Short mmCIF file of C-alpha atoms (C1' of nucleotides) in Angstrom, two decimals:
data_model
loop_
_atom_site.label_atom_id
_atom_site.label_comp_id
_atom_site.label_asym_id
_atom_site.label_seq_id
_atom_site.Cartn_x
_atom_site.Cartn_y
_atom_site.Cartn_z
CA MET A 1 46.53 -80.17 14.59
CA THR A 2 48.63 -78.24 17.05
CA HIS A 3 52.08 -77.21 16.02
CA LEU A 4 54.68 -78.85 18.23
CA MET A 5 58.09 -77.38 18.88
CA ASN A 6 61.18 -79.23 19.87
CA ARG A 7 63.47 -76.37 20.68
CA TYR A 8 63.58 -72.58 20.63
CA LEU A 9 65.75 -71.57 17.70
CA HIS A 10 68.01 -68.56 17.38
CA SER A 11 67.98 -67.97 21.14
CA THR A 12 70.98 -67.45 23.36
CA ARG A 13 71.73 -69.94 26.09
CA LEU A 14 73.51 -68.69 29.20
CA LEU A 15 75.32 -70.07 32.19
CA VAL A 16 73.13 -70.08 35.27
CA ALA A 17 74.75 -69.99 38.71
CA ILE A 18 73.25 -70.20 42.17
CA ASP A 19 74.70 -68.15 45.03
CA CYS A 20 73.67 -68.38 48.65
CA ILE A 21 73.73 -65.83 51.42
CA ILE A 22 73.88 -67.69 54.71
CA PHE A 23 72.89 -65.73 57.81
CA GLY A 24 73.70 -66.76 61.35
CA PHE A 25 73.48 -65.14 64.78
CA ASP A 26 76.05 -65.68 67.54
CA GLY A 27 74.13 -63.93 70.30
CA GLU A 28 75.62 -60.55 69.54
CA GLU A 29 75.97 -60.03 65.83
CA ILE A 30 74.55 -61.14 62.51
CA LYS A 31 77.15 -63.24 60.72
CA LEU A 32 77.67 -64.47 57.20
CA LEU A 33 79.11 -67.79 56.18
CA LEU A 34 81.64 -66.81 53.51
CA ILE A 35 84.26 -68.78 51.65
CA LYS A 36 87.83 -67.86 50.94
CA ARG A 37 88.12 -69.25 47.46
CA ASN A 38 90.75 -71.92 46.95
CA PHE A 39 89.80 -72.34 43.31
CA GLU A 40 89.51 -70.27 40.17
CA PRO A 41 88.20 -67.83 39.26
CA GLU A 42 89.12 -65.13 41.78
CA LYS A 43 91.14 -67.60 43.82
CA GLY A 44 92.19 -66.19 47.19
CA LYS A 45 89.31 -63.72 47.38
CA TRP A 46 86.17 -63.90 49.50
CA SER A 47 82.80 -64.81 48.05
CA LEU A 48 79.42 -66.32 48.75
CA MET A 49 78.99 -70.06 48.46
CA GLY A 50 77.74 -70.97 45.02
CA GLY A 51 77.66 -73.36 42.13
CA PHE A 52 76.12 -73.93 38.74
CA VAL A 53 72.62 -75.16 38.03
CA LYS A 54 72.57 -78.72 36.79
CA GLU A 55 70.78 -79.68 33.65
CA GLU A 56 68.02 -81.64 35.35
CA GLU A 57 67.79 -79.76 38.62
CA ASP A 58 65.21 -77.24 39.84
CA LEU A 59 66.66 -73.97 41.09
CA GLU A 60 65.41 -74.50 44.66
CA VAL A 61 66.85 -77.99 44.68
CA GLY A 62 70.15 -76.63 43.46
CA ALA A 63 70.21 -74.12 46.29
CA GLU A 64 69.47 -76.84 48.82
CA ARG A 65 72.21 -79.00 47.32
CA ILE A 66 74.75 -76.20 47.62
CA LEU A 67 73.70 -75.38 51.18
CA TYR A 68 73.87 -79.04 52.16
CA GLU A 69 77.28 -79.40 50.60
CA LEU A 70 78.66 -76.60 52.75
CA THR A 71 76.79 -77.01 56.02
CA GLY A 72 75.55 -80.58 56.09
CA LEU A 73 72.09 -79.20 56.86
CA ASP A 74 68.81 -79.69 55.10
CA ASN A 75 65.32 -78.60 56.09
CA ILE A 76 66.55 -75.10 56.77
CA TYR A 77 64.88 -71.83 55.94
CA VAL A 78 65.72 -70.91 52.37
CA GLU A 79 64.14 -68.15 50.33
CA HIS A 80 64.76 -66.99 46.80
CA LEU A 81 65.99 -63.40 46.81
CA GLN A 82 66.38 -62.33 43.21
CA THR A 83 68.48 -62.82 40.12
CA TYR A 84 71.50 -60.86 39.01
CA GLY A 85 72.27 -60.72 35.34
CA LYS A 86 74.36 -57.73 34.33
CA VAL A 87 76.26 -58.60 31.18
CA ASN A 88 79.69 -58.09 32.70
CA ARG A 89 79.08 -59.18 36.26
CA ASP A 90 81.35 -62.20 35.80
CA PRO A 91 84.46 -61.34 33.77
CA VAL A 92 85.06 -64.95 32.77
CA GLU A 93 81.85 -65.42 30.87
CA ARG A 94 78.35 -64.03 31.05
CA THR A 95 76.61 -65.75 33.93
CA ILE A 96 73.15 -65.24 35.39
CA SER A 97 73.16 -65.70 39.15
CA VAL A 98 70.01 -66.88 40.90
CA VAL A 99 70.41 -65.90 44.55
CA PHE A 100 68.94 -67.50 47.65
CA PHE A 101 69.36 -66.69 51.29
CA ALA A 102 69.26 -69.06 54.21
CA LEU A 103 68.78 -68.60 57.95
CA ILE A 104 70.50 -71.17 60.11
CA ASN A 105 71.24 -71.82 63.73
CA ILE A 106 74.91 -70.92 63.84
CA HIS A 107 75.80 -73.80 66.16
CA ALA A 108 74.06 -76.55 64.20
CA HIS A 109 76.21 -76.96 61.11
CA ASP A 110 78.88 -79.49 60.17
CA GLN A 111 82.19 -77.91 61.28
CA GLU A 112 84.23 -80.35 59.26
CA SER A 113 82.50 -79.61 56.00
CA VAL A 114 82.75 -75.87 56.58
CA ARG A 115 86.50 -76.14 57.19
CA ALA A 116 86.93 -78.29 54.09
CA HIS A 117 85.37 -75.54 51.97
CA ASN A 118 87.58 -72.91 53.53
CA ALA A 119 84.49 -71.16 54.88
CA GLN A 120 84.18 -68.91 57.90
CA TRP A 121 81.55 -67.07 59.89
CA ILE A 122 82.25 -63.37 59.52
CA SER A 123 80.37 -60.55 61.15
CA LEU A 124 78.22 -58.67 58.69
CA LYS A 125 79.71 -55.38 59.78
CA ASN A 126 83.31 -56.42 59.24
CA ALA A 127 82.74 -58.43 56.09
CA PRO A 128 85.52 -58.14 53.52
CA LYS A 129 84.98 -57.03 49.94
CA LEU A 130 83.46 -59.90 48.01
CA ILE A 131 83.93 -60.83 44.38
CA PHE A 132 81.73 -59.70 41.48
CA ASP A 133 78.40 -58.28 42.66
CA HIS A 134 78.25 -60.42 45.79
CA ASP A 135 78.36 -57.35 48.03
CA ARG A 136 75.19 -56.03 46.50
CA MET A 137 73.57 -59.43 46.93
CA VAL A 138 74.35 -59.35 50.65
CA GLU A 139 73.01 -55.82 50.90
CA ASN A 140 69.76 -56.79 49.20
CA ALA A 141 69.44 -59.91 51.32
CA LEU A 142 69.75 -57.84 54.49
CA GLU A 143 67.02 -55.52 53.26
CA ARG A 144 64.81 -58.50 52.58
CA LEU A 145 65.55 -59.98 55.97
CA ARG A 146 64.55 -56.72 57.59
CA TYR A 147 61.29 -56.65 55.70
CA LYS A 148 60.49 -60.23 56.42
CA ALA A 149 61.44 -60.18 60.09
CA ALA A 150 59.28 -57.13 60.67
CA LEU A 151 56.17 -58.72 59.26
CA HIS A 152 56.64 -62.40 59.91
CA PRO A 153 57.95 -64.37 62.85
CA ILE A 154 61.04 -65.40 60.95
CA GLY A 155 63.77 -64.53 63.44
CA PHE A 156 63.34 -67.79 65.30
CA GLU A 157 65.11 -69.59 62.45
CA LEU A 158 68.35 -67.99 63.65
CA LEU A 159 67.99 -69.11 67.26
CA PRO A 160 68.21 -72.47 69.00
CA GLU A 161 64.96 -74.27 69.71
CA LYS A 162 64.77 -72.84 73.21
CA PHE A 163 65.61 -69.19 73.72
CA THR A 164 65.02 -66.31 76.10
CA ILE A 165 63.31 -63.02 75.39
CA PRO A 166 66.54 -61.05 75.94
CA GLN A 167 68.22 -63.28 73.34
CA LEU A 168 65.41 -62.64 70.89
CA GLN A 169 65.71 -58.92 71.56
CA LYS A 170 69.44 -58.95 70.84
CA LEU A 171 68.67 -60.68 67.56
CA TYR A 172 66.23 -57.98 66.50
CA GLU A 173 68.66 -55.31 67.61
CA ALA A 174 71.31 -56.90 65.43
CA ILE A 175 69.02 -57.23 62.42
CA TYR A 176 67.89 -53.61 62.54
CA ASP A 177 71.06 -52.21 64.07
CA MET A 178 69.11 -50.32 66.70
CA ARG A 179 68.56 -50.48 70.45
CA LEU A 180 65.15 -51.48 71.73
CA ASP A 181 63.53 -50.92 75.10
CA ARG A 182 63.55 -54.17 77.09
CA ARG A 183 60.13 -53.74 78.59
CA ASN A 184 58.30 -52.64 75.48
CA PHE A 185 59.92 -55.41 73.45
CA SER A 186 58.90 -58.03 75.96
CA ARG A 187 55.34 -56.79 76.01
CA LYS A 188 55.10 -56.74 72.23
CA ILE A 189 56.56 -60.20 71.73
CA LEU A 190 54.48 -61.84 74.44
CA SER A 191 51.32 -60.23 73.10
CA THR A 192 51.69 -62.21 69.87
CA GLY A 193 50.98 -65.39 71.78
CA LEU A 194 53.63 -67.19 69.73
CA LEU A 195 55.89 -68.02 72.66
CA ILE A 196 55.44 -70.93 75.02
CA ASP A 197 57.08 -70.93 78.44
CA THR A 198 59.07 -74.19 78.66
CA GLY A 199 59.29 -73.94 82.44
CA GLU A 200 63.07 -74.04 82.13
CA LYS A 201 65.55 -71.25 82.67
CA ASN A 202 68.77 -70.23 80.98
CA GLU A 203 71.43 -71.75 83.26
CA ASN A 204 74.29 -70.02 81.43
CA SER A 205 73.61 -66.75 83.14
CA ALA A 206 75.76 -65.11 85.81
CA THR A 207 72.80 -63.13 87.09
CA LYS A 208 69.06 -63.68 87.09
CA LYS A 209 68.28 -66.65 84.83
CA ALA A 210 65.86 -65.78 82.07
CA ILE A 211 62.87 -67.92 81.15
CA LEU A 212 63.41 -70.22 78.16
CA TYR A 213 60.63 -70.08 75.61
CA ARG A 214 59.95 -72.08 72.50
CA LEU A 215 57.96 -71.16 69.43
CA ASP A 216 54.34 -72.27 69.20
CA LYS A 217 54.72 -74.02 65.85
CA GLN A 218 50.98 -74.32 65.34
CA LYS A 219 50.30 -70.63 65.72
CA TYR A 220 53.49 -69.86 63.80
CA GLU A 221 52.35 -71.79 60.74
CA SER A 222 48.84 -70.40 60.83
CA LYS A 223 49.95 -66.83 61.38
CA PHE A 224 52.92 -66.83 59.03
CA ASN A 225 51.10 -65.76 55.92
CA ALA A 226 48.36 -63.88 57.68
CA PHE A 227 50.26 -60.87 58.94
CA TRP A 228 48.89 -57.73 57.41
CA TYR A 229 49.92 -55.64 60.34
CA PHE A 230 49.60 -52.51 58.29
CA MET A 231 46.07 -52.72 56.99
CA PRO A 232 43.25 -52.20 59.47
CA GLU A 233 41.91 -55.30 61.17
CA SER A 234 38.34 -54.57 60.17
CA SER A 235 36.15 -52.04 58.36
CA MET B 1 100.77 -64.72 38.22
CA THR B 2 97.02 -65.00 38.47
CA HIS B 3 95.38 -67.79 36.60
CA LEU B 4 93.01 -66.43 33.96
CA MET B 5 90.01 -68.28 32.69
CA ASN B 6 88.29 -67.84 29.36
CA ARG B 7 85.22 -69.91 29.86
CA TYR B 8 83.58 -72.20 32.43
CA LEU B 9 83.94 -75.73 31.18
CA HIS B 10 81.58 -78.63 31.65
CA SER B 11 78.73 -76.34 32.67
CA THR B 12 75.23 -76.37 31.28
CA ARG B 13 73.93 -73.34 29.47
CA LEU B 14 70.21 -72.65 29.58
CA LEU B 15 67.64 -70.52 27.83
CA VAL B 16 66.75 -67.44 29.83
CA ALA B 17 63.38 -65.79 29.30
CA ILE B 18 61.91 -62.61 30.74
CA ASP B 19 58.21 -62.42 31.61
CA CYS B 20 56.38 -59.31 32.73
CA ILE B 21 53.32 -58.88 34.91
CA ILE B 22 51.72 -55.58 34.01
CA PHE B 23 49.30 -54.13 36.54
CA GLY B 24 46.80 -51.40 35.81
CA PHE B 25 43.84 -49.87 37.63
CA ASP B 26 40.65 -48.71 35.90
CA GLY B 27 39.10 -46.96 38.88
CA GLU B 28 37.34 -50.08 40.11
CA GLU B 29 39.52 -53.12 39.65
CA ILE B 30 43.13 -54.19 39.35
CA LYS B 31 43.76 -55.33 35.80
CA LEU B 32 46.44 -57.30 34.02
CA LEU B 33 47.71 -56.70 30.52
CA LEU B 34 47.70 -60.21 29.03
CA ILE B 35 48.31 -61.46 25.54
CA LYS B 36 46.34 -64.00 23.58
CA ARG B 37 49.18 -65.75 21.84
CA ASN B 38 49.13 -65.67 18.05
CA PHE B 39 52.39 -67.57 17.85
CA GLU B 40 53.91 -70.84 19.03
CA PRO B 41 54.28 -72.34 21.51
CA GLU B 42 50.86 -72.50 23.15
CA LYS B 43 49.30 -70.50 20.33
CA GLY B 44 45.74 -69.40 21.13
CA LYS B 45 46.25 -69.49 24.87
CA TRP B 46 46.66 -66.59 27.28
CA SER B 47 50.01 -65.65 28.78
CA LEU B 48 52.11 -62.86 30.19
CA MET B 49 54.13 -60.73 27.82
CA GLY B 50 57.66 -62.06 27.52
CA GLY B 51 60.73 -62.67 25.46
CA PHE B 52 64.23 -64.04 25.60
CA VAL B 53 67.27 -62.36 27.06
CA LYS B 54 69.66 -61.14 24.41
CA GLU B 55 73.31 -62.02 24.47
CA GLU B 56 74.54 -58.52 25.30
CA GLU B 57 71.59 -57.24 27.29
CA ASP B 58 71.17 -56.77 31.05
CA LEU B 59 68.08 -58.40 32.53
CA GLU B 60 66.52 -55.08 33.57
CA VAL B 61 67.15 -53.65 30.14
CA GLY B 62 65.52 -56.70 28.60
CA ALA B 63 62.45 -56.19 30.76
CA GLU B 64 62.25 -52.54 29.75
CA ARG B 65 62.62 -53.49 26.10
CA ILE B 66 59.77 -55.98 26.34
CA LEU B 67 57.54 -53.53 28.19
CA TYR B 68 58.29 -50.80 25.68
CA GLU B 69 57.55 -53.12 22.79
CA LEU B 70 54.07 -53.83 24.14
CA THR B 71 53.04 -50.51 25.66
CA GLY B 72 55.21 -47.89 24.02
CA LEU B 73 56.10 -46.68 27.51
CA ASP B 74 59.44 -46.24 29.17
CA ASN B 75 60.30 -44.69 32.53
CA ILE B 76 57.65 -46.75 34.22
CA TYR B 77 57.81 -48.51 37.57
CA VAL B 78 59.45 -51.90 37.06
CA GLU B 79 60.62 -54.24 39.78
CA HIS B 80 62.24 -57.64 39.61
CA LEU B 81 60.00 -60.22 41.27
CA GLN B 82 61.85 -63.52 41.19
CA THR B 83 62.98 -66.28 38.90
CA TYR B 84 61.19 -69.45 37.98
CA GLY B 85 63.25 -72.42 36.97
CA LYS B 86 61.48 -75.73 37.46
CA VAL B 87 62.95 -78.23 35.02
CA ASN B 88 59.69 -78.93 33.22
CA ARG B 89 58.01 -75.56 33.45
CA ASP B 90 58.29 -75.10 29.69
CA PRO B 91 57.54 -78.32 27.78
CA VAL B 92 59.41 -77.18 24.68
CA GLU B 93 62.81 -76.89 26.32
CA ARG B 94 64.13 -76.08 29.74
CA THR B 95 63.83 -72.33 30.22
CA ILE B 96 64.60 -70.15 33.21
CA SER B 97 62.16 -67.27 33.48
CA VAL B 98 63.26 -64.04 35.13
CA VAL B 99 60.10 -62.23 36.10
CA PHE B 100 59.43 -58.51 36.48
CA PHE B 101 56.31 -56.63 37.32
CA ALA B 102 55.32 -53.18 36.18
CA LEU B 103 52.79 -50.64 37.41
CA ILE B 104 51.36 -48.38 34.75
CA ASN B 105 48.67 -45.79 34.35
CA ILE B 106 46.09 -47.79 32.43
CA HIS B 107 45.18 -44.89 30.16
CA ALA B 108 48.70 -43.95 29.15
CA HIS B 109 49.80 -46.77 26.87
CA ASP B 110 49.98 -47.08 23.11
CA GLN B 111 46.62 -48.62 22.08
CA GLU B 112 47.86 -49.49 18.62
CA SER B 113 50.84 -51.45 19.87
CA VAL B 114 48.72 -53.32 22.39
CA ARG B 115 46.24 -54.31 19.69
CA ALA B 116 49.05 -55.42 17.41
CA HIS B 117 50.28 -57.81 20.07
CA ASN B 118 46.81 -59.17 20.62
CA ALA B 119 46.92 -57.96 24.21
CA GLN B 120 44.04 -56.99 26.48
CA TRP B 121 43.41 -55.57 29.92
CA ILE B 122 41.70 -58.25 31.96
CA SER B 123 40.46 -57.95 35.50
CA LEU B 124 42.63 -59.84 37.94
CA LYS B 125 39.62 -61.60 39.37
CA ASN B 126 38.34 -62.91 36.05
CA ALA B 127 41.72 -63.71 34.55
CA PRO B 128 41.80 -66.83 32.39
CA LYS B 129 44.12 -69.75 32.99
CA LEU B 130 47.58 -68.79 31.74
CA ILE B 131 50.25 -70.99 30.19
CA PHE B 132 53.06 -72.71 32.06
CA ASP B 133 53.57 -71.32 35.57
CA HIS B 134 52.38 -67.82 34.66
CA ASP B 135 49.45 -68.08 37.08
CA ARG B 136 51.80 -68.58 39.96
CA MET B 137 53.88 -65.63 38.80
CA VAL B 138 50.79 -63.41 38.90
CA GLU B 139 49.90 -64.72 42.34
CA ASN B 140 53.39 -63.96 43.67
CA ALA B 141 53.39 -60.54 42.03
CA LEU B 142 50.12 -59.65 43.75
CA GLU B 143 51.60 -60.70 47.10
CA ARG B 144 54.61 -58.51 46.44
CA LEU B 145 52.43 -55.60 45.40
CA ARG B 146 50.50 -55.93 48.65
CA TYR B 147 53.71 -55.88 50.67
CA LYS B 148 55.15 -52.98 48.81
CA ALA B 149 52.02 -50.85 48.76
CA ALA B 150 51.58 -51.28 52.49
CA LEU B 151 55.05 -50.04 53.32
CA HIS B 152 55.87 -47.64 50.51
CA PRO B 153 53.86 -45.01 48.68
CA ILE B 154 53.82 -47.06 45.49
CA GLY B 155 50.14 -47.02 44.61
CA PHE B 156 50.46 -43.66 42.89
CA GLU B 157 52.18 -45.37 39.96
CA LEU B 158 48.82 -46.84 39.02
CA LEU B 159 46.96 -43.53 39.02
CA PRO B 160 47.02 -40.48 36.76
CA GLU B 161 49.15 -37.56 37.84
CA LYS B 162 46.21 -35.85 39.51
CA PHE B 163 43.85 -37.97 41.56
CA THR B 164 41.32 -37.70 44.36
CA ILE B 165 41.42 -39.34 47.77
CA PRO B 166 38.34 -41.47 47.01
CA GLN B 167 40.13 -42.74 43.89
CA LEU B 168 43.19 -43.60 45.93
CA GLN B 169 41.00 -45.38 48.44
CA LYS B 170 39.35 -47.47 45.74
CA LEU B 171 42.81 -48.43 44.54
CA TYR B 172 43.84 -49.69 47.98
CA GLU B 173 40.53 -51.48 48.35
CA ALA B 174 41.18 -53.22 45.04
CA ILE B 175 44.75 -54.17 45.93
CA TYR B 176 43.80 -55.66 49.30
CA ASP B 177 40.31 -56.75 48.31
CA MET B 178 38.82 -55.16 51.40
CA ARG B 179 36.59 -52.21 52.26
CA LEU B 180 38.09 -49.28 54.12
CA ASP B 181 36.45 -46.54 56.12
CA ARG B 182 36.38 -43.30 54.12
CA ARG B 183 37.12 -41.00 57.00
CA ASN B 184 39.91 -43.00 58.58
CA PHE B 185 41.54 -43.56 55.21
CA SER B 186 41.49 -39.88 54.41
CA ARG B 187 42.99 -38.99 57.78
CA LYS B 188 45.76 -41.57 57.41
CA ILE B 189 46.72 -40.57 53.89
CA LEU B 190 46.71 -36.85 54.57
CA SER B 191 48.81 -37.34 57.70
CA THR B 192 51.70 -38.66 55.57
CA GLY B 193 52.09 -35.18 54.08
CA LEU B 194 52.73 -36.74 50.67
CA LEU B 195 49.72 -35.19 48.97
CA ILE B 196 49.55 -31.69 47.58
CA ASP B 197 46.21 -29.99 46.93
CA THR B 198 46.27 -28.85 43.29
CA GLY B 199 43.40 -26.45 43.88
CA GLU B 200 41.48 -28.24 41.14
CA LYS B 201 38.49 -30.56 41.48
CA ASN B 202 37.39 -33.68 39.70
CA GLU B 203 34.89 -32.39 37.13
CA ASN B 204 33.80 -35.88 36.10
CA SER B 205 31.63 -36.29 39.13
CA ALA B 206 27.86 -36.35 39.21
CA THR B 207 27.85 -35.30 42.84
CA LYS B 208 30.23 -33.33 45.02
CA LYS B 209 33.48 -32.86 43.15
CA ALA B 210 36.45 -34.24 45.01
CA ILE B 211 39.70 -32.34 45.44
CA LEU B 212 42.45 -33.33 43.03
CA TYR B 213 45.79 -33.99 44.66
CA ARG B 214 49.20 -34.73 43.28
CA LEU B 215 52.13 -36.55 44.83
CA ASP B 216 54.83 -34.52 46.54
CA LYS B 217 57.70 -36.02 44.53
CA GLN B 218 60.35 -34.59 46.84
CA LYS B 219 58.92 -36.14 49.97
CA TYR B 220 58.09 -39.30 48.04
CA GLU B 221 61.70 -39.84 47.00
CA SER B 222 63.08 -39.07 50.41
CA LYS B 223 60.56 -41.23 52.25
CA PHE B 224 60.48 -44.14 49.84
CA ASN B 225 63.29 -46.14 51.34
CA ALA B 226 62.89 -44.87 54.86
CA PHE B 227 59.64 -46.52 55.85
CA TRP B 228 60.21 -48.83 58.76
CA TYR B 229 56.68 -48.41 59.98
CA PHE B 230 56.97 -51.47 62.10
CA MET B 231 60.05 -50.79 64.18
CA PRO B 232 59.81 -48.12 66.87
CA GLU B 233 60.81 -44.62 65.85
CA SER B 234 63.26 -44.25 68.69
CA SER B 235 64.68 -46.04 71.74
"C1'" DA C 1 13.02 -26.36 45.86
"C1'" DT C 2 13.83 -31.27 46.93
"C1'" DT C 3 16.22 -35.41 46.73
"C1'" DA C 4 20.01 -38.55 46.47
"C1'" DA C 5 24.73 -39.64 46.16
"C1'" DA C 6 29.24 -38.57 47.22
"C1'" DT C 7 32.73 -35.74 49.69
"C1'" DG C 8 35.05 -33.17 53.64
"C1'" DT C 9 35.62 -32.74 58.51
"C1'" DG C 10 34.97 -33.71 63.45
"C1'" DT C 11 34.18 -36.45 67.82
"C1'" DC C 12 34.97 -40.01 71.16
"C1'" DA C 13 36.17 -44.23 73.45
"C1'" DT C 14 39.62 -47.80 73.06
"C1'" DT C 15 44.00 -49.49 72.12
"C1'" DT C 16 48.71 -49.08 71.37
"C1'" DC C 17 53.13 -46.99 72.11
"C1'" DG C 18 57.10 -44.95 74.17
"C1'" DA C 19 59.30 -43.66 78.43
"C1'" DC C 20 60.32 -44.93 82.77
"C1'" DA C 21 60.15 -47.09 88.01
"C1'" DC C 22 60.57 -50.81 90.93
"C1'" DA C 23 60.98 -55.42 92.60
"C1'" DA C 24 63.07 -60.17 92.08
"C1'" DT C 25 66.97 -63.22 91.07
"C1'" DA C 26 71.66 -65.00 91.23
"C1'" DA C 27 76.71 -64.86 91.12
"C1'" DT C 28 80.53 -62.46 93.31
"C1'" DA C 29 83.08 -59.61 96.51
"C1'" DG C 30 84.10 -58.37 101.06
"C1'" DC D 1 76.75 -64.39 105.46
"C1'" DT D 2 75.57 -59.90 103.88
"C1'" DA D 3 76.23 -56.32 100.40
"C1'" DT D 4 76.91 -55.38 95.72
"C1'" DT D 5 76.08 -55.61 90.95
"C1'" DA D 6 74.17 -57.05 86.72
"C1'" DT D 7 70.26 -58.81 84.65
"C1'" DT D 8 65.40 -60.08 84.27
"C1'" DG D 9 60.21 -59.69 85.00
"C1'" DT D 10 56.32 -56.74 85.55
"C1'" DG D 11 53.67 -52.41 86.12
"C1'" DT D 12 52.33 -47.46 85.41
"C1'" DC D 13 51.23 -43.29 82.95
"C1'" DG D 14 50.55 -39.81 79.48
"C1'" DA D 15 50.60 -39.20 74.47
"C1'" DA D 16 49.44 -40.76 70.06
"C1'" DA D 17 47.11 -43.65 66.85
"C1'" DT D 18 43.10 -46.34 65.68
"C1'" DG D 19 38.34 -47.79 64.72
"C1'" DA D 20 33.51 -46.52 64.80
"C1'" DC D 21 30.44 -43.23 63.72
"C1'" DA D 22 27.69 -38.23 63.04
"C1'" DC D 23 26.94 -34.28 60.57
"C1'" DA D 24 27.34 -30.72 57.23
"C1'" DT D 25 28.48 -29.57 52.29
"C1'" DT D 26 28.38 -29.99 47.33
"C1'" DT D 27 26.30 -31.13 42.87
"C1'" DA D 28 23.39 -33.15 39.30
"C1'" DA D 29 18.91 -34.94 38.59
"C1'" DT D 30 13.92 -34.82 39.66
#
DNA sequence: ATTAAATGTGTCATTTCGACACAATAATAG
DNA sequence: CTATTATTGTGTCGAAATGACACATTTAAT
């Protein structure tokens, strides 16, 4: 008969937190949704939004709970980044932090809830010092975003449903902090076949109104995990 | 005066495990170092090598400890993959698993130690069913390896210090499970300038002996984090 | 010496990429 | 009502990279 165990003995149990990096894009810059803590520990300082894992809750579910609590949004793009576990990262007590990052349309969240949590959108470049190792988390999340956005059509998660090619270009320029050539960018993006011309134009323009596109969800889904840009197509 | 805390109250503490995916390459196939468990739980079944995090031990240090225990190697390539925390992933008791993967030269480990742990190199393609969610961990690690190897010169970690271009090609073919053209591969690899001709040749060949190269460590270090193949070089 | 298998190098047409020119659109100023 | 200015859409061209493929060289085995 098989030996059954009820519990692992002599093993240390640790606090497990979840922290979330929330990226947004205002048309010019990449922004972070940060909270000015009105609670201990580190009250008065800036940090990521976080919380503790509940006893009967999956990690992903915990992340979604925390994101919903702050933004009122669900069904958003969330991806597990990595886990931070240095012994002294939290001076109060040893805590393992499982970190997720989310991409949201900056105009779509619940303003009221954000205010209630003392949260604010702050440009990535001017972000204040954050508590513990949260700065490193943000740094790593940006690296991951850069990877991901280069290989997969992920940037759309940061834009409204309908967007123009110049808007998309500004997004990529913000993500990679580099200027791109208008014409080459347009050619490259259109050649993916992922954009559908809605027939509408951006009426908020003071000059020539740009064409509004939307993402071809079908192609997006089918291409998402199929992008091995780097390996040869054949042979 | 600042409020000081001693401990987080009312928060659940959980078991934290570390599991390691260990990749090797035998010249033909990608292999995994797996253990046939001679201990509970799940005794007799196959799994990744793992252990629990110690009270005063960083996660990375824990991973290195576990890898050293099995292979006798330190200073090897180790990277944090992600963390698995589904409530019921371990039937014994809820356990969060922080997962790392390692790339090692398959001929360089301590045979004795591997035997003592009941471990074996098993081809990725013929790997047995593993316990818990270890199969998914391997799957995700392979995806990550494919990403990484495409963008960074990481494959060398799986080869001996001196290697031939045909050997390197077989490695890439194994990682991506696709055939590559000899001549185009050679051109592409040599154009990176990362390979140094040692002047020696592979004497183990029954036909034309291939040139043995070694990695240019200097260029490797400086290029490692600078590979944005996908974004334009300028403008 | 011949053969067979593997390696090193070269060619060529096609595609992609980066740099740049020009025309079209729309609000605003005179 | 026309000129101006800022922005957008599209095209061109040479250079570089890519994929397909040919040929000569090396080495052990026959």
